Structures are given as C-alpha cells and as structure tokens.
C-alpha cells in the first residue's frame, strides 16, 4: 500500500501478536512466524500486520486511538457497530473479511488484508474503466437489495446540511442551498420506495480489484435506511470531478456515469428514476470533496458544479 510506514517486527511472546495468531488460526503454516507491522495514514491508528513468509496479512484499526480531533466518542461502541456492519455487508458483497474485535487492545477491529488495484488506477484506461464500473455497480446493487429497509428521508437531508456546514459557505450561498434543499424536500424525486444500507464512501480508492473480484473497503461511515442512489451519486461526483478538474472536460465523465447507472438498474424505467434522483447526491458528493481542501480554484469549481447539480435536477 502506498504511504505505509514500517514500524516494528513482533516476535512470539508479544501479547498482541500472539492474539493475532489465534485469530488467524489455520491460515498460517508456521505459528511461530514473525509479524511485520506497518502504519497506514487514517482517521484512527490503522496498521497492517504481515505474517513473514506466510503470504498472508491483516489490517487492525484501533478505535480508542483517533488521529483527528474527535476524542469524545464511545470507542467500544464504534468498534462493535463497524464490526456488525462489516458482517452484514459480507453476506452480500466482497469485502476484506472481518475476523475479530477486542476491546482490551484499544478497541481493535481486525480484517483480512486484500492485495489488489484500486478503481482509481483504472480511470485513465477507457475500456477497462467501463468494465470496472460495471463490477462496482453490480456490487452496490447486491448490497442495496440485500439490506432493504424503510427509507428515512429526514436522515439524508440532515446529512446534506451537516456537509454544507462543514464546507464553510458564506451566508448568501448557504441560503441559496437551503432554498434548493427545501425544493428537493417537497419534490417527489427525493422519495424512494425503500431504504438500504449504503457504503457512503463510494470513492474510487475504496474499491479494490483482486483476482477478478471487486472488494469494497471502509464501512466506518456507512448507515442503514438510506437512499440507494446516495452511493451512486458519490461515485458519479468523483468521476465528474476527475474529468472536469483534472482533464478540464466534465462531459467526458457522462458516458461513464451513464454506463454505471445502467448496469446498476434493473430496467429502463428504473434507470430513468435513478438518473432523475442522481443530481441531489452528485451535489452532495461534490460538496464532500470540496470540504477537504484543495486550491481555491478547485474548491470554487466544485462548489459551482455542486450548485448546478442541485439546481438542474428539480422537476
């Protein structure tokens, strides 16, 4: 993995290393093997543990060791919640298999390490990008269909307002967004017959291709009772940003977005409905990208496109 940093090598007798050996079990031939530790940049302390000469590894995320500013939360509850979400998602799609959790070790959650190539690496390869987007669309469809529930519309709108507040807009621009969101609230396009568990972080870095399969990564921010098109909008926003900003022509994203939505949909009627609901969530996705910084020019571009999406989609 890019930017991982070697930290240490654990030997037999180290309490955490010995616990990992028990967790992994029969996947190892030599239970006395050393374990290399690599730290990975993330919102919490996250480490890769590589079992030397075994061709196998795991990731460990320590919920009691946040790396950002959010220290006031229940780490044990957060660990349990993500473990449950991973176990549920694993029933329907490929993810790095959740193996264990342990509050004693700083609320650690352990998953298998999957070696592969992220979707972001295919974005300049036209033919292969279509193929990979098909796989991601089908994976999201299985997740959404397998976790159907009621749809809590108010939660989607509360999330949009939360992101708006994080972007730091001036008062007049924020008021414009508030008016547009009010229009969406009263428009039938914001309705959906069911909710689902969503990935909620459907960006190209979080889909990994390995041995002909696509694996979805990072379910920390996923939630239930959400609008299924939410995930599609986040992914579409990433494509629009890449081609619009990096390649200076957002129209180049349109065939890929259309292909992605088509392979998600079960019928022409559903494709039409998904396409109509998409601008709301594309706008959200563009705002999510804008809140993480970048140059002023890039931020202004993203805000302009986000407002255009939110305006254009209303019936």
Short mmCIF file of C-alpha atoms in Angstrom, two decimals:
data_model
loop_
_atom_site.label_atom_id
_atom_site.label_comp_id
_atom_site.label_asym_id
_atom_site.label_seq_id
_atom_site.Cartn_x
_atom_site.Cartn_y
_atom_site.Cartn_z
CA UNK A 1 0.00 0.00 0.00
CA UNK A 2 1.27 3.46 -0.87
CA UNK A 3 2.48 5.56 2.10
CA UNK A 4 2.51 2.73 4.63
CA UNK A 5 5.39 3.09 7.10
CA UNK A 6 7.30 0.23 8.66
CA UNK A 7 7.01 0.38 12.46
CA UNK A 8 8.24 -2.82 14.07
CA UNK A 9 8.55 -6.60 13.88
CA UNK A 10 6.69 -8.62 16.52
CA UNK A 11 8.05 -11.92 17.79
CA UNK A 12 6.45 -14.84 19.65
CA UNK A 13 5.66 -13.78 23.19
CA UNK A 14 4.27 -10.38 22.23
CA UNK A 15 0.72 -10.43 23.62
CA UNK A 16 -0.95 -8.72 20.67
CA UNK A 17 0.99 -10.75 18.11
CA UNK A 18 0.03 -14.00 19.85
CA UNK A 19 -3.63 -12.95 19.89
CA UNK A 20 -3.47 -12.23 16.14
CA UNK A 21 -2.03 -15.71 15.58
CA UNK A 22 -5.03 -17.20 17.41
CA UNK A 23 -7.43 -15.04 15.38
CA UNK A 24 -5.92 -16.09 12.04
CA UNK A 25 -5.72 -19.75 13.02
CA UNK A 26 -5.26 -22.32 10.25
CA UNK A 27 -4.40 -19.74 7.59
CA UNK A 28 -0.81 -19.87 8.86
CA UNK A 29 1.59 -22.77 8.45
CA UNK A 30 4.14 -21.53 10.96
CA UNK A 31 2.51 -20.25 14.14
CA UNK A 32 5.95 -19.10 15.33
CA UNK A 33 6.43 -16.67 12.44
CA UNK A 34 7.45 -13.07 12.98
CA UNK A 35 4.92 -10.34 12.20
CA UNK A 36 5.91 -7.09 10.48
CA UNK A 37 3.93 -4.00 11.41
CA UNK A 38 3.23 -1.11 9.01
CA UNK A 39 1.28 2.02 9.93
CA UNK A 40 -1.21 3.37 7.40
CA UNK A 41 -2.48 7.00 7.42
CA UNK A 42 -6.13 7.05 8.53
CA UNK A 43 -8.63 8.70 10.87
CA UNK A 44 -7.53 6.27 13.61
CA UNK A 45 -4.38 4.26 14.21
CA UNK A 46 -4.51 1.63 11.46
CA UNK A 47 -1.77 -0.94 10.96
CA UNK A 48 -1.09 -3.73 8.52
CA UNK A 49 0.31 -6.90 10.08
CA UNK A 50 2.27 -9.07 7.66
CA UNK A 51 2.98 -12.64 8.72
CA UNK A 52 6.53 -13.24 7.49
CA UNK A 53 6.88 -15.95 4.79
CA UNK A 54 3.18 -16.83 5.08
CA UNK A 55 1.74 -14.78 2.20
CA UNK A 56 -1.00 -13.50 4.48
CA UNK A 57 -1.77 -10.31 6.35
CA UNK A 58 -4.44 -8.45 8.28
CA UNK A 59 -5.44 -4.86 8.98
CA UNK A 60 -6.11 -3.67 12.52
CA UNK A 61 -7.99 -0.48 13.30
CA UNK A 62 -7.75 0.88 16.86
CA UNK A 63 -10.91 2.83 17.70
CA UNK A 64 -9.51 4.09 21.01
CA UNK A 65 -6.71 5.84 19.10
CA UNK A 66 -8.33 8.51 16.90
CA UNK A 67 -5.84 10.54 14.86
CA UNK A 68 -8.08 13.55 14.30
CA UNK A 69 -9.96 15.83 16.67
CA UNK A 70 -12.85 13.54 17.62
CA UNK A 71 -11.87 12.14 21.02
CA UNK A 72 -15.32 12.36 22.61
CA UNK A 73 -17.00 9.18 21.48
CA UNK A 74 -17.55 5.64 22.70
CA UNK A 75 -14.71 3.69 21.09
CA UNK A 76 -16.07 0.30 22.13
CA UNK A 77 -19.48 1.07 20.65
CA UNK A 78 -17.89 2.36 17.43
CA UNK A 79 -15.83 -0.84 17.16
CA UNK A 80 -18.90 -3.03 17.69
CA UNK A 81 -21.01 -1.02 15.23
CA UNK A 82 -18.49 -1.28 12.40
CA UNK A 83 -17.92 -4.97 13.08
CA UNK A 84 -21.67 -5.59 12.78
CA UNK A 85 -21.85 -3.55 9.57
CA UNK A 86 -18.96 -5.49 8.07
CA UNK A 87 -20.54 -8.82 9.00
CA UNK A 88 -23.78 -7.72 7.34
CA UNK A 89 -22.12 -6.38 4.18
CA UNK A 90 -20.03 -9.55 3.92
CA UNK A 91 -23.23 -11.54 3.38
CA UNK A 92 -23.89 -9.78 0.07
CA UNK A 93 -20.65 -8.39 -1.38
CA UNK A 94 -16.91 -8.95 -1.29
CA UNK A 95 -15.15 -7.06 1.48
CA UNK A 96 -11.98 -7.76 3.45
CA UNK A 97 -13.39 -10.39 5.81
CA UNK A 98 -13.96 -9.17 9.39
CA UNK A 99 -12.08 -11.55 11.69
CA UNK A 100 -12.25 -10.30 15.26
CA UNK A 101 -12.58 -7.37 17.64
CA UNK A 102 -11.14 -6.89 21.12
CA UNK A 103 -11.83 -4.01 23.49
CA UNK A 104 -8.77 -4.92 25.58
CA UNK A 105 -6.41 -3.92 22.77
CA UNK A 106 -7.56 -0.30 22.43
CA UNK A 107 -10.82 -1.38 20.83
CA UNK A 108 -9.21 -3.07 17.84
CA UNK A 109 -11.07 -4.45 14.83
CA UNK A 110 -9.20 -6.90 12.61
CA UNK A 111 -9.95 -7.65 8.95
CA UNK A 112 -8.16 -9.64 6.29
CA UNK A 113 -5.69 -7.79 4.08
CA UNK A 114 -6.60 -7.92 0.40
CA UNK A 115 -3.90 -7.12 -2.13
CA UNK A 116 -5.25 -5.53 -5.28
CA UNK A 117 -5.55 -2.49 -7.52
CA UNK A 118 -7.99 0.33 -6.67
CA UNK A 119 -10.57 1.66 -9.12
CA UNK A 120 -8.69 4.97 -9.17
CA UNK A 121 -5.83 3.28 -11.04
CA UNK A 122 -8.13 2.42 -13.97
CA UNK A 123 -9.54 5.89 -14.51
CA UNK A 124 -7.25 6.65 -17.47
CA UNK A 125 -7.93 3.29 -19.14
CA UNK A 126 -11.17 3.81 -21.07
CA UNK A 127 -12.10 0.23 -21.86
CA UNK A 128 -11.10 -1.18 -18.50
CA UNK A 129 -12.82 1.64 -16.62
CA UNK A 130 -16.16 0.65 -18.17
CA UNK A 131 -15.57 -2.93 -17.09
CA UNK A 132 -14.61 -1.95 -13.54
CA UNK A 133 -17.55 0.42 -13.16
CA UNK A 134 -19.86 -2.44 -14.15
CA UNK A 135 -18.43 -4.55 -11.32
CA UNK A 136 -18.80 -1.74 -8.77
CA UNK A 137 -22.39 -1.03 -9.88
CA UNK A 138 -23.34 -4.69 -9.53
CA UNK A 139 -21.68 -4.88 -6.10
CA UNK A 140 -23.61 -1.85 -4.86
CA UNK A 141 -26.82 -3.31 -6.23
CA UNK A 142 -26.31 -6.53 -4.27
CA UNK A 143 -25.59 -4.55 -1.11
CA UNK A 144 -28.67 -2.36 -1.50
CA UNK A 145 -31.01 -5.22 -2.41
CA UNK A 146 -29.72 -7.43 0.37
CA UNK A 147 -30.18 -4.82 3.10
CA UNK A 148 -33.55 -3.30 2.18
CA UNK A 149 -35.37 -1.47 4.95
CA UNK A 150 -37.52 1.61 5.40
CA UNK A 151 -36.23 4.87 3.92
CA UNK A 152 -35.56 7.71 6.38
CA UNK A 153 -35.63 10.76 4.16
CA UNK A 154 -35.01 13.18 7.03
CA UNK A 155 -31.67 11.50 7.74
CA UNK A 156 -30.46 12.11 4.17
CA UNK A 157 -31.35 15.79 4.37
CA UNK A 158 -29.78 16.16 7.82
CA UNK A 159 -26.59 14.66 6.40
CA UNK A 160 -26.64 17.12 3.48
CA UNK A 161 -26.99 20.05 5.88
CA UNK A 162 -24.14 18.67 8.00
CA UNK A 163 -21.83 18.59 4.97
CA UNK A 164 -22.91 22.12 3.99
CA UNK A 165 -21.94 23.36 7.45
CA UNK A 166 -18.53 21.70 7.13
CA UNK A 167 -17.79 23.34 3.77
CA UNK A 168 -17.87 26.85 5.28
CA UNK A 169 -20.03 28.74 2.79
CA UNK A 170 -20.82 32.43 3.08
CA UNK A 171 -24.33 33.27 4.29
CA UNK A 172 -25.83 34.16 0.89
CA UNK A 173 -24.53 30.99 -0.78
CA UNK A 174 -25.71 28.85 2.11
CA UNK A 175 -29.15 30.44 1.93
CA UNK A 176 -29.29 29.58 -1.77
CA UNK A 177 -28.50 25.95 -0.95
CA UNK A 178 -31.13 25.94 1.79
CA UNK A 179 -33.78 27.09 -0.71
CA UNK A 180 -32.75 24.42 -3.18
CA UNK A 181 -32.83 21.74 -0.48
CA UNK A 182 -36.30 22.89 0.51
CA UNK A 183 -37.42 22.45 -3.09
CA UNK A 184 -35.92 18.95 -3.19
CA UNK A 185 -37.63 18.05 0.08
CA UNK A 186 -41.04 18.77 -1.44
CA UNK A 187 -40.24 17.15 -4.80
CA UNK A 188 -41.16 13.52 -5.44
CA UNK A 189 -37.62 12.91 -6.71
CA UNK A 190 -36.43 12.83 -3.10
CA UNK A 191 -38.75 9.91 -2.33
CA UNK A 192 -37.84 6.24 -2.71
CA UNK A 193 -39.88 3.09 -2.05
CA UNK A 194 -37.27 1.57 0.26
CA UNK A 195 -34.05 2.32 2.10
CA UNK A 196 -30.84 0.32 2.26
CA UNK A 197 -27.52 0.04 3.96
CA UNK A 198 -25.19 2.28 1.96
CA UNK A 199 -21.41 2.28 1.71
CA UNK A 200 -21.44 6.09 2.00
CA UNK A 201 -17.81 6.41 0.93
CA UNK A 202 -18.11 5.17 -2.64
CA UNK A 203 -14.98 6.84 -3.95
CA UNK A 204 -12.54 5.14 -6.36
CA UNK A 205 -9.95 4.49 -3.65
CA UNK A 206 -12.42 2.31 -1.74
CA UNK A 207 -12.98 -0.30 -4.47
CA UNK A 208 -10.19 -2.79 -4.88
CA UNK A 209 -9.84 -5.34 -7.69
CA UNK A 210 -8.18 -8.63 -6.84
CA UNK A 211 -8.26 -11.95 -8.72
CA UNK A 212 -11.27 -10.95 -10.82
CA UNK A 213 -13.35 -9.69 -7.89
CA UNK A 214 -14.17 -6.23 -6.58
CA UNK A 215 -13.81 -5.59 -2.85
CA UNK A 216 -15.44 -2.64 -1.09
CA UNK A 217 -13.34 -1.01 1.64
CA UNK A 218 -14.01 1.20 4.67
CA UNK A 219 -17.53 0.94 6.06
CA UNK A 220 -16.93 3.21 9.05
CA UNK A 221 -19.38 5.85 7.81
CA UNK A 222 -21.99 3.51 6.29
CA UNK A 223 -25.54 3.64 7.58
CA UNK A 224 -28.93 1.98 7.19
CA UNK A 225 -32.32 3.31 6.00
CA UNK A 226 -30.55 5.43 3.37
CA UNK A 227 -31.47 6.29 -0.22
CA UNK A 228 -29.73 3.74 -2.51
CA UNK A 229 -28.87 6.42 -5.09
CA UNK A 230 -26.71 8.08 -2.42
CA UNK A 231 -23.81 5.72 -3.20
CA UNK A 232 -24.25 6.22 -6.94
CA UNK A 233 -24.13 9.99 -6.54
CA UNK A 234 -20.92 9.90 -4.51
CA UNK A 235 -19.23 7.73 -7.15
CA UNK A 236 -20.56 9.88 -10.02
CA UNK A 237 -19.30 13.05 -8.30
CA UNK A 238 -15.81 11.57 -8.14
CA UNK A 239 -15.90 10.86 -11.88
CA UNK A 240 -17.22 14.34 -12.65
CA UNK A 241 -14.54 15.95 -10.51
CA UNK A 242 -11.76 13.90 -12.10
CA UNK A 243 -12.69 14.63 -15.71
CA UNK A 244 -13.88 18.18 -15.06
CA UNK A 245 -10.94 19.34 -12.97
CA UNK A 246 -8.06 17.05 -13.88
CA UNK A 247 -8.94 16.71 -17.59
CA UNK A 248 -10.76 20.05 -18.00
CA UNK A 249 -13.83 18.48 -19.62
CA UNK A 250 -16.59 17.22 -17.32
CA UNK A 251 -18.54 15.97 -20.36
CA UNK A 252 -16.04 13.13 -20.64
CA UNK A 253 -17.46 11.75 -17.40
CA UNK A 254 -21.01 11.47 -18.77
CA UNK A 255 -20.63 8.18 -20.72
CA UNK A 256 -19.04 6.54 -17.69
CA UNK A 257 -21.72 7.79 -15.32
CA UNK A 258 -24.46 6.65 -17.69
CA UNK A 259 -22.83 3.24 -18.04
CA UNK A 260 -22.52 2.96 -14.26
CA UNK A 261 -26.19 3.79 -13.66
CA UNK A 262 -27.35 1.48 -16.46
CA UNK A 263 -25.54 -1.51 -15.00
CA UNK A 264 -26.94 -0.72 -11.57
CA UNK A 265 -30.53 -0.53 -12.81
CA UNK A 266 -32.84 -3.49 -13.40
CA UNK A 267 -34.96 -1.86 -16.12
CA UNK A 268 -35.23 1.22 -18.33
CA UNK A 269 -37.89 2.63 -16.02
CA UNK A 270 -35.63 2.22 -13.00
CA UNK A 271 -32.68 3.68 -14.90
CA UNK A 272 -34.79 6.77 -15.59
CA UNK A 273 -35.80 7.05 -11.95
CA UNK A 274 -32.22 6.61 -10.73
CA UNK A 275 -31.00 9.23 -13.21
CA UNK A 276 -33.61 11.72 -12.00
CA UNK A 277 -32.62 11.26 -8.35
CA UNK A 278 -28.88 11.41 -9.06
CA UNK A 279 -28.26 15.23 -9.11
CA UNK A 280 -29.11 15.59 -5.41
CA UNK A 281 -26.48 13.05 -4.42
CA UNK A 282 -23.94 14.20 -7.01
CA UNK A 283 -24.19 17.65 -5.46
CA UNK A 284 -23.60 16.10 -2.05
CA UNK A 285 -20.59 14.20 -3.39
CA UNK A 286 -19.03 17.34 -4.88
CA UNK A 287 -19.51 19.19 -1.60
CA UNK A 288 -17.88 16.32 0.28
CA UNK A 289 -14.81 16.65 -1.94
CA UNK A 290 -14.78 20.45 -1.53
CA UNK A 291 -14.77 20.29 2.27
CA UNK A 292 -11.40 18.53 2.33
CA UNK A 293 -9.47 21.47 0.99
CA UNK A 294 -7.55 21.80 -2.26
CA UNK A 295 -6.76 25.06 -4.00
CA UNK A 296 -9.23 27.95 -4.02
CA UNK A 297 -9.78 27.42 -7.75
CA UNK A 298 -10.58 23.75 -7.25
CA UNK A 299 -12.90 24.49 -4.35
CA UNK A 300 -14.74 27.16 -6.36
CA UNK A 301 -15.09 24.74 -9.27
CA UNK A 302 -16.56 22.06 -7.02
CA UNK A 303 -18.98 24.48 -5.35
CA UNK A 304 -20.14 25.79 -8.72
CA UNK A 305 -20.75 22.27 -10.04
CA UNK A 306 -22.48 21.20 -6.81
CA UNK A 307 -24.91 24.11 -7.02
CA UNK A 308 -25.53 23.41 -10.71
CA UNK A 309 -26.35 19.77 -9.95
CA UNK A 310 -28.77 20.68 -7.17
CA UNK A 311 -30.49 23.25 -9.40
CA UNK A 312 -30.71 21.15 -12.56
CA UNK A 313 -32.32 18.06 -11.11
CA UNK A 314 -35.59 19.55 -9.93
CA UNK A 315 -38.74 18.76 -11.88
#
